PDB file of C-alpha atoms in Angstrom:
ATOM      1  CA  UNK G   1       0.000   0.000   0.000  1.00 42.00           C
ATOM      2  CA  UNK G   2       1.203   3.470  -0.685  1.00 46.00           C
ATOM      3  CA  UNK G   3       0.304   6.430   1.680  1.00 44.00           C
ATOM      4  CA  UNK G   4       1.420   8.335   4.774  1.00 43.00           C
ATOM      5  CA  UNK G   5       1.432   6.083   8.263  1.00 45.00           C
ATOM      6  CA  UNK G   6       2.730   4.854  11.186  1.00 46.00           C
ATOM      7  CA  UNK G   7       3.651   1.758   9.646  1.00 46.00           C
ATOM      8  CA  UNK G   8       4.921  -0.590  12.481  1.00 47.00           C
ATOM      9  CA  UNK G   9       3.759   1.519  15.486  1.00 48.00           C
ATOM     10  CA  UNK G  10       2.852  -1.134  18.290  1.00 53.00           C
ATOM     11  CA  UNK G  11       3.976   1.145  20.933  1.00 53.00           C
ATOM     12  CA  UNK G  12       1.588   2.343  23.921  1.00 54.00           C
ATOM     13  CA  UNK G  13       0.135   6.196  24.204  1.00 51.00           C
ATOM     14  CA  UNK G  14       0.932   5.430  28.010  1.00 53.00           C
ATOM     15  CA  UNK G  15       3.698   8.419  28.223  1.00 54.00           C
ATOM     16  CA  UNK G  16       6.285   5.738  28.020  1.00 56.00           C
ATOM     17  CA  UNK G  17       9.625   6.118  25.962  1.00 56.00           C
ATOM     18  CA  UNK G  18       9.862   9.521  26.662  1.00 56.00           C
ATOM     19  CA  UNK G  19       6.460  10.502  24.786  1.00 54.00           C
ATOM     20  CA  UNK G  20       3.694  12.615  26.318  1.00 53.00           C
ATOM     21  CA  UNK G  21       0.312  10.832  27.509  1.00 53.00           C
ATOM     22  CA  UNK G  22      -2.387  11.562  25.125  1.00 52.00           C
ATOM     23  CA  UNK G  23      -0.065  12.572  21.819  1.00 49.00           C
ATOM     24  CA  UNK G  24      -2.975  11.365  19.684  1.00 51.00           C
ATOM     25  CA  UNK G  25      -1.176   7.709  18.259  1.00 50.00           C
ATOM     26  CA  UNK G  26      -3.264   5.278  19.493  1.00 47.00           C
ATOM     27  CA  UNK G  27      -5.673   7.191  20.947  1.00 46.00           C
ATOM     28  CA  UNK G  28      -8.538   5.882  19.027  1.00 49.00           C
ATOM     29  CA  UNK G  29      -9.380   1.505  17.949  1.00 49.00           C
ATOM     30  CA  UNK G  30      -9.112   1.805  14.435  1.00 50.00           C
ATOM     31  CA  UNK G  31      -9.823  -1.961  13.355  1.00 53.00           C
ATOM     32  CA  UNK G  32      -6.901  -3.679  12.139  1.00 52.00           C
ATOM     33  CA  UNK G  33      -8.140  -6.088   9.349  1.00 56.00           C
ATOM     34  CA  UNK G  34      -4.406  -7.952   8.983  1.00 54.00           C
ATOM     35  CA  UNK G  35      -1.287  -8.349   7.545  1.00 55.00           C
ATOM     36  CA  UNK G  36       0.062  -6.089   5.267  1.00 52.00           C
ATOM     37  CA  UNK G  37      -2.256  -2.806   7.044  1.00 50.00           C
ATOM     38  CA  UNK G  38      -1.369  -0.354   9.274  1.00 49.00           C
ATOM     39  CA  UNK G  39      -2.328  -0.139  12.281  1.00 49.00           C
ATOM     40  CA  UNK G  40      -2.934   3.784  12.488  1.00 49.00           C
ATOM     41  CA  UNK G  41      -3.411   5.009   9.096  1.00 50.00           C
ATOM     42  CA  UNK G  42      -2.928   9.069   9.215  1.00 51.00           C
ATOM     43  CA  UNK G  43      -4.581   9.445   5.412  1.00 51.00           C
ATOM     44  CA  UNK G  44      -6.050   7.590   2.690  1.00 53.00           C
ATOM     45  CA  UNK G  45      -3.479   5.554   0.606  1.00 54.00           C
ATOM     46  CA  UNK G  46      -2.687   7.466  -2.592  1.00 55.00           C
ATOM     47  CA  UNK G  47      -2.996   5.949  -6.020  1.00 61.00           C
ATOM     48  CA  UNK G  48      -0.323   6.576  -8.309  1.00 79.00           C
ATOM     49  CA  UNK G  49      -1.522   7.264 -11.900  1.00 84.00           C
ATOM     50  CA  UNK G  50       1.068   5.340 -13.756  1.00 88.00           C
ATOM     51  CA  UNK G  51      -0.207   4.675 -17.275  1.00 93.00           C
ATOM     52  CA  UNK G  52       0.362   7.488 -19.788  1.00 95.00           C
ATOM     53  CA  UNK G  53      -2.115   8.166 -22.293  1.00 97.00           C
ATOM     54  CA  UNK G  54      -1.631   6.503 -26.202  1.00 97.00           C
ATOM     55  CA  UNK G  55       0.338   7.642 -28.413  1.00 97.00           C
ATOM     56  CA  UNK G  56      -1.546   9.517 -31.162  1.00 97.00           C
ATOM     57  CA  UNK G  57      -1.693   7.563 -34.948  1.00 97.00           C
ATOM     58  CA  UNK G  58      -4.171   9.634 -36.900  1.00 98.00           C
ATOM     59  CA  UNK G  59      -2.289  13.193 -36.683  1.00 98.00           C
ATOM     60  CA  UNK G  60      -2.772  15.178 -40.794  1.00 98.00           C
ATOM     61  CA  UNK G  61      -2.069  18.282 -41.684  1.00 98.00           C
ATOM     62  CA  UNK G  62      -4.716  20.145 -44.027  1.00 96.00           C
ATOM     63  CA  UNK G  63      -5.975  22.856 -45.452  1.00 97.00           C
ATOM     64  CA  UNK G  64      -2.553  24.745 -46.043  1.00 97.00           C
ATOM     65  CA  UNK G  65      -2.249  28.765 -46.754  1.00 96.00           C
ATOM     66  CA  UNK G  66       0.388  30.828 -47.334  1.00 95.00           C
ATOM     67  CA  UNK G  67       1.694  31.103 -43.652  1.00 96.00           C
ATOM     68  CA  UNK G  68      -0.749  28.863 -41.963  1.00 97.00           C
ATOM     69  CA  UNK G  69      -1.517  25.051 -41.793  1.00 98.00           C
ATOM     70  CA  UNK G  70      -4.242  23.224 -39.731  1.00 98.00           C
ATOM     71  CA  UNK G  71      -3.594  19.945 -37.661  1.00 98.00           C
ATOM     72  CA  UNK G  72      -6.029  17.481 -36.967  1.00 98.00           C
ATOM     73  CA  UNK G  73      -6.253  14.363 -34.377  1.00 97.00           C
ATOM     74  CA  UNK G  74      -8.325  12.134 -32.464  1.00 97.00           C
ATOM     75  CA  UNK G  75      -7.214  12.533 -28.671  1.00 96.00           C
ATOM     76  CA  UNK G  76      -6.017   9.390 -26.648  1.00 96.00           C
ATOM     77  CA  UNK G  77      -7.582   8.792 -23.280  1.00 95.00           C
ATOM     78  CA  UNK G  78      -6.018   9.551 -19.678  1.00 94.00           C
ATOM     79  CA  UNK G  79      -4.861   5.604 -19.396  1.00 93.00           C
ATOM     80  CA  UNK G  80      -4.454   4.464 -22.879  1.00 93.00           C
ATOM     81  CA  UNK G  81      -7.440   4.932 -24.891  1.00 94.00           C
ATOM     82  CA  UNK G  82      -9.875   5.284 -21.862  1.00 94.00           C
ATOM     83  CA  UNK G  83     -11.100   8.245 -19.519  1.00 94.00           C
ATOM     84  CA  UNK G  84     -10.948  11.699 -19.692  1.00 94.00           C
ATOM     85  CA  UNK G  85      -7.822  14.124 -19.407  1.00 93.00           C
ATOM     86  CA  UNK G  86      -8.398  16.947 -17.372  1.00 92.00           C
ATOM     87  CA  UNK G  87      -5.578  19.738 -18.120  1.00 91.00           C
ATOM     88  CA  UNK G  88      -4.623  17.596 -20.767  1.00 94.00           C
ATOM     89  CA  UNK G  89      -0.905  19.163 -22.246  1.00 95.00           C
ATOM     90  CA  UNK G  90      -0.709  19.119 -25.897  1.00 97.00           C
ATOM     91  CA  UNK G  91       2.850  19.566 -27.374  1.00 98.00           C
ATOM     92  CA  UNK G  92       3.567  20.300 -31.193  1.00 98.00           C
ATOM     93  CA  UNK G  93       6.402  20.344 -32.566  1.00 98.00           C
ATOM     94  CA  UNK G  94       7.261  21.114 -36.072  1.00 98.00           C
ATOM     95  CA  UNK G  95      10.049  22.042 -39.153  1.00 97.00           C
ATOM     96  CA  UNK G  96      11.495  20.885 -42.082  1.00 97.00           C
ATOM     97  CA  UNK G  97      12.590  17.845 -41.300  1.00 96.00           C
ATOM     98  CA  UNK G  98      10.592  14.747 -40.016  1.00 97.00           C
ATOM     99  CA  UNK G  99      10.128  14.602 -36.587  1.00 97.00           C
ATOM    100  CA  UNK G 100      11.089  11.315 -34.744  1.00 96.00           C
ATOM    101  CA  UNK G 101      11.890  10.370 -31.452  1.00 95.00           C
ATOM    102  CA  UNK G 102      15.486  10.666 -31.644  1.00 96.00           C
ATOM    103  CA  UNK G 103      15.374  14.877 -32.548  1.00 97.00           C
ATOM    104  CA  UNK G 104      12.274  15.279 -30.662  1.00 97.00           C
ATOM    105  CA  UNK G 105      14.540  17.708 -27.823  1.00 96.00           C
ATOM    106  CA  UNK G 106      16.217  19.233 -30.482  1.00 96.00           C
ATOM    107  CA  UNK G 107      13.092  21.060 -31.894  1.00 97.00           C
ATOM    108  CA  UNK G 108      13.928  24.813 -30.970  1.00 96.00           C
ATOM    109  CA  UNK G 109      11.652  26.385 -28.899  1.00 96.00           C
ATOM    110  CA  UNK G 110      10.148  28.485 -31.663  1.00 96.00           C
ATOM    111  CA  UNK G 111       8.986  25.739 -33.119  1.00 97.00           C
ATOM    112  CA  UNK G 112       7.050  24.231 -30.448  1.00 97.00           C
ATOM    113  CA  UNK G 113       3.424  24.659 -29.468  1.00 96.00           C
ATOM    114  CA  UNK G 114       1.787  24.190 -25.945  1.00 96.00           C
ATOM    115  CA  UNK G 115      -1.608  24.363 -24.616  1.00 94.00           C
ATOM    116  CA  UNK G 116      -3.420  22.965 -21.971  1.00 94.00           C
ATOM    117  CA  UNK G 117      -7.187  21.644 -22.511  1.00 92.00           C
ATOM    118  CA  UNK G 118      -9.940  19.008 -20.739  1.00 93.00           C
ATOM    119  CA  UNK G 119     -10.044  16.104 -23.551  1.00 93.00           C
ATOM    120  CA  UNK G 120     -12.183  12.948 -23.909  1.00 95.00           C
ATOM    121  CA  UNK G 121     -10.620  10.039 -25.795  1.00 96.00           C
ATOM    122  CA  UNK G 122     -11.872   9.493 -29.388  1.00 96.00           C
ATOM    123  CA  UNK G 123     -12.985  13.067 -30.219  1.00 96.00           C
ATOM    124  CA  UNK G 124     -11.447  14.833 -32.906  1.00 96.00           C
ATOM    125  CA  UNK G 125      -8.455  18.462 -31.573  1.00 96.00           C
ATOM    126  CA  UNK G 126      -7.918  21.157 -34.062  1.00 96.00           C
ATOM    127  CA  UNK G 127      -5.614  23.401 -34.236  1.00 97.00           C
ATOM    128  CA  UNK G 128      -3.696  26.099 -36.669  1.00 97.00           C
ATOM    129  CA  UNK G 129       0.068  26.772 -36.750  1.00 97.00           C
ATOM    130  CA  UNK G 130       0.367  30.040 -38.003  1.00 97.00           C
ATOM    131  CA  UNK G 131       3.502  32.303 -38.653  1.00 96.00           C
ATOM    132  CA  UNK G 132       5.073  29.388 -41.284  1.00 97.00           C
ATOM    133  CA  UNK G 133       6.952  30.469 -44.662  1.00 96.00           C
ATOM    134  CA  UNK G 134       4.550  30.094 -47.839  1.00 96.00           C
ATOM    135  CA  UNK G 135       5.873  27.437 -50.185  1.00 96.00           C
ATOM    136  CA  UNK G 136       7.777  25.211 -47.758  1.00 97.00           C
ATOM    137  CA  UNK G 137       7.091  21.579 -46.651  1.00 98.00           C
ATOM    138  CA  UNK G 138       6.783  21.524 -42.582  1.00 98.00           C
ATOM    139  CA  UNK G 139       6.695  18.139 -40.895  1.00 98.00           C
ATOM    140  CA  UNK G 140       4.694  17.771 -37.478  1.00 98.00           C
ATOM    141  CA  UNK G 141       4.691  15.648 -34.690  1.00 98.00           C
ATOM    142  CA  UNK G 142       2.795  15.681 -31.048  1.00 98.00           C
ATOM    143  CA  UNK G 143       2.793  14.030 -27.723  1.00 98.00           C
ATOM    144  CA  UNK G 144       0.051  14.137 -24.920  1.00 97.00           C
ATOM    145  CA  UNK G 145       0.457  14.652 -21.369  1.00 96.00           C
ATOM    146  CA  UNK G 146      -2.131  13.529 -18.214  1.00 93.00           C
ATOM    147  CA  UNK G 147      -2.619  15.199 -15.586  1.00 90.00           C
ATOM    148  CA  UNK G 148      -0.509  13.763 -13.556  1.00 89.00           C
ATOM    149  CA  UNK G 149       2.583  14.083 -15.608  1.00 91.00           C
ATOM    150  CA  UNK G 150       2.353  11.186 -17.587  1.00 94.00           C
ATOM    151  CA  UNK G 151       3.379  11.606 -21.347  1.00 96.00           C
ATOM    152  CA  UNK G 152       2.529   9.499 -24.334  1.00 97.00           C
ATOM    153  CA  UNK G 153       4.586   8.692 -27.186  1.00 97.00           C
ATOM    154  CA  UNK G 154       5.687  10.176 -30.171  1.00 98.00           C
ATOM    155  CA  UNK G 155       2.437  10.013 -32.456  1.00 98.00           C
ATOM    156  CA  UNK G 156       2.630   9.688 -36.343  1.00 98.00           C
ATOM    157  CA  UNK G 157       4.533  12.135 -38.243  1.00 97.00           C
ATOM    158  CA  UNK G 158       2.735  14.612 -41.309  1.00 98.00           C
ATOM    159  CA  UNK G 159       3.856  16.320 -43.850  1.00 98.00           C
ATOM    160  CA  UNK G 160       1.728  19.436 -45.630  1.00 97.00           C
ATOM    161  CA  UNK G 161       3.353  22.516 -48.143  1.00 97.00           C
ATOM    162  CA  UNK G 162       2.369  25.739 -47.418  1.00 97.00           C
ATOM    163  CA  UNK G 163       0.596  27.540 -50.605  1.00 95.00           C
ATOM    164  CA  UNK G 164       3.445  29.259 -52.400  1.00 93.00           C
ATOM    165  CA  UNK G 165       3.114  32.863 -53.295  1.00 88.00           C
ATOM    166  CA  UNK G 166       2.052  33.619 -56.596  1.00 88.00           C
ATOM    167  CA  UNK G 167       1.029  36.991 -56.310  1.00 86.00           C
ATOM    168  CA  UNK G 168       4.140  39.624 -57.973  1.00 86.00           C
ATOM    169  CA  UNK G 169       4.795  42.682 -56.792  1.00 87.00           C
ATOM    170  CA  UNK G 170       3.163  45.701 -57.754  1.00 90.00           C
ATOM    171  CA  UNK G 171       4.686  47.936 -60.916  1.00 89.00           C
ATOM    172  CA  UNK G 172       6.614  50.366 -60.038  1.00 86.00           C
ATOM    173  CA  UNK G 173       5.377  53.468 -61.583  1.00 87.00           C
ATOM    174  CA  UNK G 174       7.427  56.425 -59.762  1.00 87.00           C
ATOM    175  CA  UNK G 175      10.785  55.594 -59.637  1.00 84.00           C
ATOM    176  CA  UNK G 176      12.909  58.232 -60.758  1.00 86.00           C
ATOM    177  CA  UNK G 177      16.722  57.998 -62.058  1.00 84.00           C
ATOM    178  CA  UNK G 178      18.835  61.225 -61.547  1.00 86.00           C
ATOM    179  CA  UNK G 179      22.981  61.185 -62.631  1.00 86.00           C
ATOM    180  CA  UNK G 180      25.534  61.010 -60.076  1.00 83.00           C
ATOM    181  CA  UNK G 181      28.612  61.541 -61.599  1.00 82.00           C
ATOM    182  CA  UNK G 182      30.116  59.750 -64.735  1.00 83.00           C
ATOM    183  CA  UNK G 183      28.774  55.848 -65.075  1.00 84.00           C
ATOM    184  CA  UNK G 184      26.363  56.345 -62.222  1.00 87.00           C
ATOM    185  CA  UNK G 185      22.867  57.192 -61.093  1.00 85.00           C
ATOM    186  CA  UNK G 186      21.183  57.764 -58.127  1.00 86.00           C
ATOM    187  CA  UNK G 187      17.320  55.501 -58.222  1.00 84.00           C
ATOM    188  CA  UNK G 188      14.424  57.732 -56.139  1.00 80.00           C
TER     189      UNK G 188
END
């Protein structure tokens, strides 16, 4: 069992061994069911959550603009594919390269996204990276963390291009030329 107590406490709350009378061990029959219990529990025994959610497998990146590109998944479950996350921690990571588990820490910081959200398993998270170059292929990659701490794996890797820019610039209309000398001119 895991939890705070007196664990082998057979002692007396008689004042003897240099304790005061009445120091509240003891002081009340808590039934003892057995081995393997304590005697005088001071709390509830604490369970652990040890099982990390599931690594998502359906991650795809859509809808692509010139600076922007939308992510899509269905969200795992607090243990596995089962109960709720509350404060679930998403964490996106993108670039130019695929993403694996090896150069997962080596994603720099601006290219990493974090937020924080209640999920239920099985129902679809959106989201939009936005500040991206137009015209460039960015791979993505996420992992999931419980609320207590627990992270899942790496999930599936996507690829999407950004739209590339078509649009020219505008004519320049005004631009005036003015000698500056011999073999040069001055552009205004």
């Amino acid at each position: 069992m895991i939890g705070n107590f007196w664990s082998d406490y057979e002692g007396a709350d008689d004042g003897s061994g240099g304790r005061p009378a009445g120091d509240g061990i003891g002081d009340t029959n808590i039934p003892w069911p057995g081995p393997y219990y304590d005697r005088y529990p001071l709390m509830t025994p604490v369970r652990w959550d040890t099982v990390r959610p599931a690594s998502v497998t359906d991650l795809v990146a859509l809808n692509p603009s010139l600076f922007t590109i939308d992510l899509s998944w269905t969200s795992p479950g607090n243990d596995g594919t089962t109960g709720n996350i509350i404060g679930a921690l998403h964490d996106i990571r993108f670039g130019e390269h695929p993403i694996t588990s090896s150069n997962w820490a080596e994603i720099p910081e601006e290219c990493r996204i974090r937020f924080t959200g209640d999920t239920q398993p099985g129902v679809r998270m959106p989201t939009t990276v936005a500040g991206l170059l137009s015209g460039t292929t960015y791979w993505f990659a996420l992992k999931v963390s419980d609320e207590a701490g627990n992270w899942s794996g790496i999930s599936n890797t996507t690829a999407c291009v950004t739209a590339p820019d078509t649009v020219s610039p505008a004519t320049v209309t005004d631009l005036i030329a003015t000698p500056f000398g011999p073999n040069k001119v001055v552009l205004c």
